[in-house]
Each structure stands twice: as structure tokens, then as C-alpha cells.
């Protein structure tokens, strides 16, 4: 069985209560809870540089790129594979 958290916010947006992201807190959370897979899913925002820094800080965790998109009446999470080609495609779609 794998422990997974597919809904992690790292950037405070107008959709969130204000918070200050702390890399050490994320690393502590993931390692102390022994989470195998996380997805970075900020509201309507994808920040590749931050995503790549998180991957570096969590080398033993699968980190998926994602985004939480507002839709009429709610939100939906879009996730991508963490392979380089998939990441490039995900970023290209986001930038459209």
C-alpha cells in the first residue's frame, strides 16, 4: 500500500487563506508521515521552478506536477506524470 497526498498547496492565491510556504515544513510533513507520493496542486497556478526545488528536497518521494482548476461549482485536480517529457507538455498546456 502507498501513502499519497494529491492535494498540496505551496503558493498562496486568492482562493486560499493567506499562508507562507515553508520548504522545511513540507519536507518534515512528507518524511514524518512516510508519504510515498505527493502532488503539488495550487489553485490555477503552476510554478515549475518551485516544483523542481521540491523534487530536489524530496528525492525519495514521487512528486507529481498538478494544478487545481476552478470550474463552475467547484474545483478539479489535473495531474501529470513526473517524467521530463510529460512535465514539459504539462507546462506548455498551462502556459496557453
XYZ file of N, CA, C and O in Angstrom:
384
model
N 0.842 -1.171 0.000
C 0.000 0.000 0.000
C 0.895 1.244 0.000
O 1.933 1.277 0.649
N 0.467 2.263 -0.715
C 1.202 3.530 -0.799
C 0.442 4.622 -0.063
O -0.786 4.667 -0.094
N 1.183 5.507 0.589
C 0.583 6.691 1.209
C 0.717 7.839 0.226
O 1.814 8.120 -0.264
N -0.400 8.502 -0.064
C -0.456 9.507 -1.118
C -1.199 10.742 -0.623
O -2.232 10.628 0.033
N -0.659 11.919 -0.960
C -1.358 13.189 -0.722
C -1.335 13.951 -2.040
O -0.294 14.480 -2.448
N -2.461 13.974 -2.734
C -2.543 14.581 -4.064
C -3.081 16.004 -4.038
O -3.481 16.526 -5.080
N -3.052 16.640 -2.879
C -3.654 17.975 -2.790
C -2.831 18.859 -1.861
O -3.244 19.177 -0.751
N -1.659 19.262 -2.353
C -0.761 20.095 -1.558
C -0.637 21.468 -2.207
O -0.324 21.580 -3.393
N -0.884 22.499 -1.409
C -0.742 23.881 -1.866
C 0.585 24.443 -1.362
O 0.933 24.265 -0.194
N 1.295 25.117 -2.245
C 2.589 25.719 -1.889
C 2.651 27.200 -2.230
O 3.629 27.863 -1.913
N 1.625 27.688 -2.909
C 1.549 29.103 -3.289
C 0.204 29.632 -2.817
O -0.846 29.079 -3.163
N 0.229 30.690 -2.040
C -0.999 31.308 -1.555
C -1.624 32.122 -2.687
O -0.976 32.983 -3.276
N -2.883 31.821 -3.011
C -3.593 32.551 -4.061
C -4.860 33.151 -3.461
O -5.170 32.933 -2.294
N -5.602 33.869 -4.275
C -6.844 34.479 -3.792
C -7.857 33.423 -3.352
O -8.784 33.734 -2.618
N -7.689 32.183 -3.776
C -8.600 31.102 -3.396
C -8.263 30.510 -2.023
O -9.018 29.715 -1.483
N -7.112 30.866 -1.481
C -6.654 30.307 -0.211
C -6.709 31.355 0.885
O -6.677 32.550 0.619
N -6.730 30.875 2.126
C -6.398 31.764 3.228
C -4.900 32.004 3.097
O -4.146 31.103 2.718
N -4.441 33.223 3.405
C -3.024 33.521 3.242
C -2.169 32.563 4.074
O -2.501 32.239 5.209
N -1.094 32.106 3.472
C -0.103 31.308 4.190
C 1.256 31.573 3.563
O 1.358 32.011 2.419
N 2.297 31.310 4.331
C 3.661 31.403 3.831
C 4.192 29.985 3.699
O 4.253 29.240 4.687
N 4.541 29.605 2.481
C 5.072 28.269 2.233
C 6.435 28.131 2.888
O 7.276 29.021 2.806
N 6.653 26.981 3.511
C 7.930 26.691 4.146
C 8.394 25.303 3.692
O 7.738 24.302 4.001
N 9.498 25.260 2.947
C 10.005 24.005 2.407
C 10.309 23.009 3.527
O 10.006 21.825 3.402
N 10.901 23.483 4.611
C 11.231 22.578 5.714
C 9.978 21.924 6.295
O 10.002 20.744 6.650
N 8.900 22.675 6.388
C 7.645 22.109 6.903
C 7.105 21.033 5.964
O 6.608 19.994 6.422
N 7.201 21.271 4.666
C 6.743 20.270 3.705
C 7.587 19.000 3.823
O 7.048 17.892 3.880
N 8.895 19.167 3.869
C 9.790 18.007 3.979
C 9.504 17.240 5.270
O 9.417 16.004 5.270
N 9.328 17.946 6.362
C 9.023 17.296 7.640
C 7.705 16.545 7.567
O 7.604 15.389 8.015
N 6.689 17.170 6.998
C 5.380 16.530 6.844
C 5.498 15.236 6.046
O 5.040 14.172 6.473
N 6.125 15.317 4.882
C 6.207 14.156 3.991
C 7.036 13.040 4.617
O 6.641 11.864 4.578
N 8.167 13.382 5.198
C 9.034 12.343 5.763
C 8.466 11.761 7.063
O 8.511 10.551 7.265
N 7.919 12.607 7.927
C 7.402 12.098 9.198
C 6.172 11.217 8.998
O 5.945 10.265 9.750
N 5.375 11.529 7.971
C 4.183 10.737 7.680
C 4.474 9.573 6.730
O 3.573 8.814 6.384
N 5.731 9.495 6.269
C 6.165 8.426 5.352
C 5.274 8.367 4.104
O 4.818 7.300 3.683
N 5.069 9.545 3.512
C 4.239 9.642 2.308
C 5.083 9.283 1.089
O 6.194 9.776 0.924
N 4.535 8.415 0.252
C 5.259 7.929 -0.920
C 5.103 8.821 -2.145
O 6.003 8.912 -2.975
N 3.931 9.454 -2.279
C 3.614 10.252 -3.465
C 2.886 11.516 -3.021
O 1.957 11.449 -2.216
N 3.313 12.657 -3.575
C 2.575 13.903 -3.374
C 2.339 14.558 -4.727
O 3.038 14.279 -5.698
N 1.344 15.420 -4.766
C 1.104 16.243 -5.951
C 0.985 17.687 -5.498
O 0.296 17.984 -4.520
N 1.685 18.567 -6.191
C 1.618 19.997 -5.917
C 0.472 20.541 -6.769
O 0.555 20.546 -7.998
N -0.605 20.980 -6.114
C -1.829 21.356 -6.833
C -2.345 22.704 -6.337
O -3.382 22.778 -5.666
N -1.634 23.749 -6.676
C -2.057 25.093 -6.306
C -3.249 25.519 -7.149
O -3.473 25.018 -8.248
N -4.012 26.476 -6.627
C -5.186 26.987 -7.336
C -4.773 27.773 -8.584
O -4.210 28.852 -8.479
N -5.057 27.209 -9.743
C -4.893 27.900 -11.029
C -3.477 28.379 -11.290
O -3.279 29.278 -12.113
N -2.482 27.807 -10.615
C -1.090 28.248 -10.757
C -0.179 27.026 -10.802
O -0.336 26.105 -10.001
N 0.775 27.046 -11.741
C 1.849 26.053 -11.750
C 3.162 26.808 -11.832
O 3.375 27.595 -12.743
N 4.030 26.566 -10.883
C 5.333 27.241 -10.807
C 6.409 26.161 -10.907
O 6.716 25.476 -9.929
N 6.964 26.013 -12.113
C 7.900 24.915 -12.368
C 9.159 24.998 -11.506
O 9.631 23.964 -11.012
N 9.717 26.180 -11.338
C 10.944 26.287 -10.540
C 10.716 25.780 -9.124
O 11.547 25.044 -8.576
N 9.608 26.165 -8.520
C 9.315 25.691 -7.169
C 9.094 24.176 -7.173
O 9.593 23.473 -6.293
N 8.362 23.684 -8.162
C 8.124 22.242 -8.281
C 9.452 21.490 -8.332
O 9.643 20.494 -7.626
N 10.383 21.963 -9.148
C 11.680 21.293 -9.279
C 12.481 21.349 -7.978
O 13.172 20.386 -7.632
N 12.379 22.453 -7.227
C 13.053 22.544 -5.931
C 12.463 21.536 -4.941
O 13.190 20.929 -4.155
N 11.162 21.358 -4.979
C 10.514 20.377 -4.106
C 11.005 18.966 -4.455
O 11.308 18.159 -3.569
N 11.118 18.669 -5.739
C 11.628 17.362 -6.167
C 13.038 17.123 -5.634
O 13.361 16.012 -5.182
N 13.868 18.150 -5.673
C 15.239 18.035 -5.168
C 15.238 17.772 -3.662
O 16.013 16.946 -3.157
N 14.364 18.453 -2.944
C 14.313 18.317 -1.483
C 13.691 16.993 -1.026
O 13.903 16.589 0.118
N 12.941 16.340 -1.908
C 12.272 15.076 -1.567
C 12.664 13.978 -2.559
O 11.826 13.443 -3.294
N 13.958 13.609 -2.576
C 14.426 12.664 -3.593
C 13.831 11.255 -3.472
O 13.836 10.507 -4.451
N 13.309 10.895 -2.320
C 12.751 9.554 -2.121
C 11.231 9.531 -2.222
O 10.605 8.528 -1.884
N 10.657 10.631 -2.675
C 9.207 10.757 -2.813
C 8.865 11.052 -4.269
O 9.547 11.856 -4.910
N 7.846 10.417 -4.782
C 7.355 10.762 -6.119
C 6.579 12.067 -5.973
O 5.641 12.155 -5.185
N 6.995 13.075 -6.724
C 6.342 14.385 -6.688
C 5.721 14.629 -8.063
O 6.439 14.697 -9.064
N 4.413 14.729 -8.098
C 3.703 14.942 -9.358
C 3.360 16.412 -9.542
O 2.947 17.074 -8.590
N 3.516 16.916 -10.761
C 3.062 18.272 -11.038
C 1.551 18.270 -11.242
O 0.987 17.328 -11.805
N 0.916 19.314 -10.745
C -0.522 19.398 -10.909
C -1.012 20.813 -10.745
O -0.236 21.746 -10.524
N -2.311 20.955 -10.866
C -2.955 22.248 -10.698
C -4.408 21.990 -10.290
O -5.023 21.019 -10.739
N -4.915 22.816 -9.403
C -6.321 22.762 -9.023
C -7.034 23.873 -9.776
O -6.783 25.048 -9.541
N -7.889 23.483 -10.712
C -8.536 24.436 -11.611
C -9.961 24.692 -11.133
O -10.693 23.759 -10.799
N -10.309 25.969 -11.100
C -11.677 26.351 -10.771
C -12.597 25.964 -11.919
O -12.299 26.229 -13.087
N -13.696 25.324 -11.569
C -14.755 25.043 -12.540
C -16.061 25.531 -11.923
O -16.114 25.825 -10.732
N -17.086 25.619 -12.721
C -18.378 26.086 -12.228
C -18.845 25.174 -11.101
O -19.082 23.988 -11.300
N -18.914 25.716 -9.914
C -19.407 24.949 -8.774
C -18.361 24.181 -8.002
O -18.701 23.421 -7.099
N -17.084 24.322 -8.327
C -16.082 23.579 -7.566
C -14.697 23.674 -8.159
O -14.332 24.668 -8.788
N -13.942 22.601 -7.962
C -12.566 22.523 -8.431
C -12.314 21.122 -8.972
O -12.978 20.172 -8.566
N -11.322 21.017 -9.826
C -10.883 19.711 -10.302
C -9.356 19.719 -10.289
O -8.730 20.751 -10.572
N -8.758 18.581 -9.911
C -7.304 18.460 -9.902
C -6.844 17.843 -11.215
O -7.358 16.807 -11.626
N -5.878 18.482 -11.851
C -5.222 17.943 -13.028
C -3.807 17.582 -12.622
O -3.078 18.422 -12.085
N -3.407 16.336 -12.870
C -2.084 15.853 -12.510
C -1.377 15.357 -13.757
O -2.016 14.874 -14.693
N -0.057 15.452 -13.742
C 0.746 14.946 -14.845
C 1.771 13.955 -14.300
O 2.054 13.926 -13.098
N 2.298 13.165 -15.184
C 3.410 12.282 -14.859
C 4.611 13.169 -14.542
O 4.716 14.300 -15.036
N 5.541 12.674 -13.744
C 6.711 13.485 -13.404
C 7.887 13.261 -14.336
O 8.968 13.794 -14.104
N 7.705 12.503 -15.414
C 8.762 12.345 -16.413
C 8.981 13.675 -17.130
O 8.055 14.472 -17.291
N 10.199 13.911 -17.578
C 10.567 15.204 -18.179
C 9.651 15.585 -19.337
O 9.170 16.718 -19.410
N 9.386 14.675 -20.245
C 8.550 14.990 -21.407
C 7.125 15.340 -20.977
O 6.532 16.291 -21.488
N 6.584 14.597 -20.025
C 5.238 14.894 -19.528
C 5.208 16.235 -18.818
O 4.248 17.005 -18.962
N 6.260 16.537 -18.058
C 6.351 17.823 -17.365
C 6.400 18.969 -18.365
O 5.710 19.983 -18.199
N 7.173 18.810 -19.426
C 7.242 19.836 -20.467
C 5.872 20.048 -21.110
O 5.447 21.185 -21.339
N 5.170 18.957 -21.405
C 3.832 19.061 -22.010
C 2.852 19.726 -21.061
O 2.062 20.575 -21.462
N 2.907 19.349 -19.777
C 2.028 19.923 -18.773
C 2.256 21.435 -18.685
O 1.306 22.221 -18.693
N 3.514 21.846 -18.643
C 3.832 23.266 -18.546
C 3.377 24.004 -19.798
O 2.840 25.118 -19.711
N 3.540 23.419 -20.961
C 3.107 24.052 -22.207
C 1.593 24.249 -22.221
O 1.104 25.317 -22.618
N 0.861 23.262 -21.759
C -0.603 23.388 -21.694
C -0.988 24.469 -20.702
O -1.861 25.300 -20.969
N -0.339 24.486 -19.544
C -0.623 25.511 -18.537
C -0.378 26.910 -19.094
O -1.145 27.839 -18.836
N 0.678 27.094 -19.869
C 1.044 28.422 -20.365
C 0.171 28.902 -21.519
O 0.306 30.047 -21.956
N -0.720 28.083 -22.004
C -1.607 28.509 -23.102
C -2.673 29.452 -22.616
O -3.146 29.443 -21.561
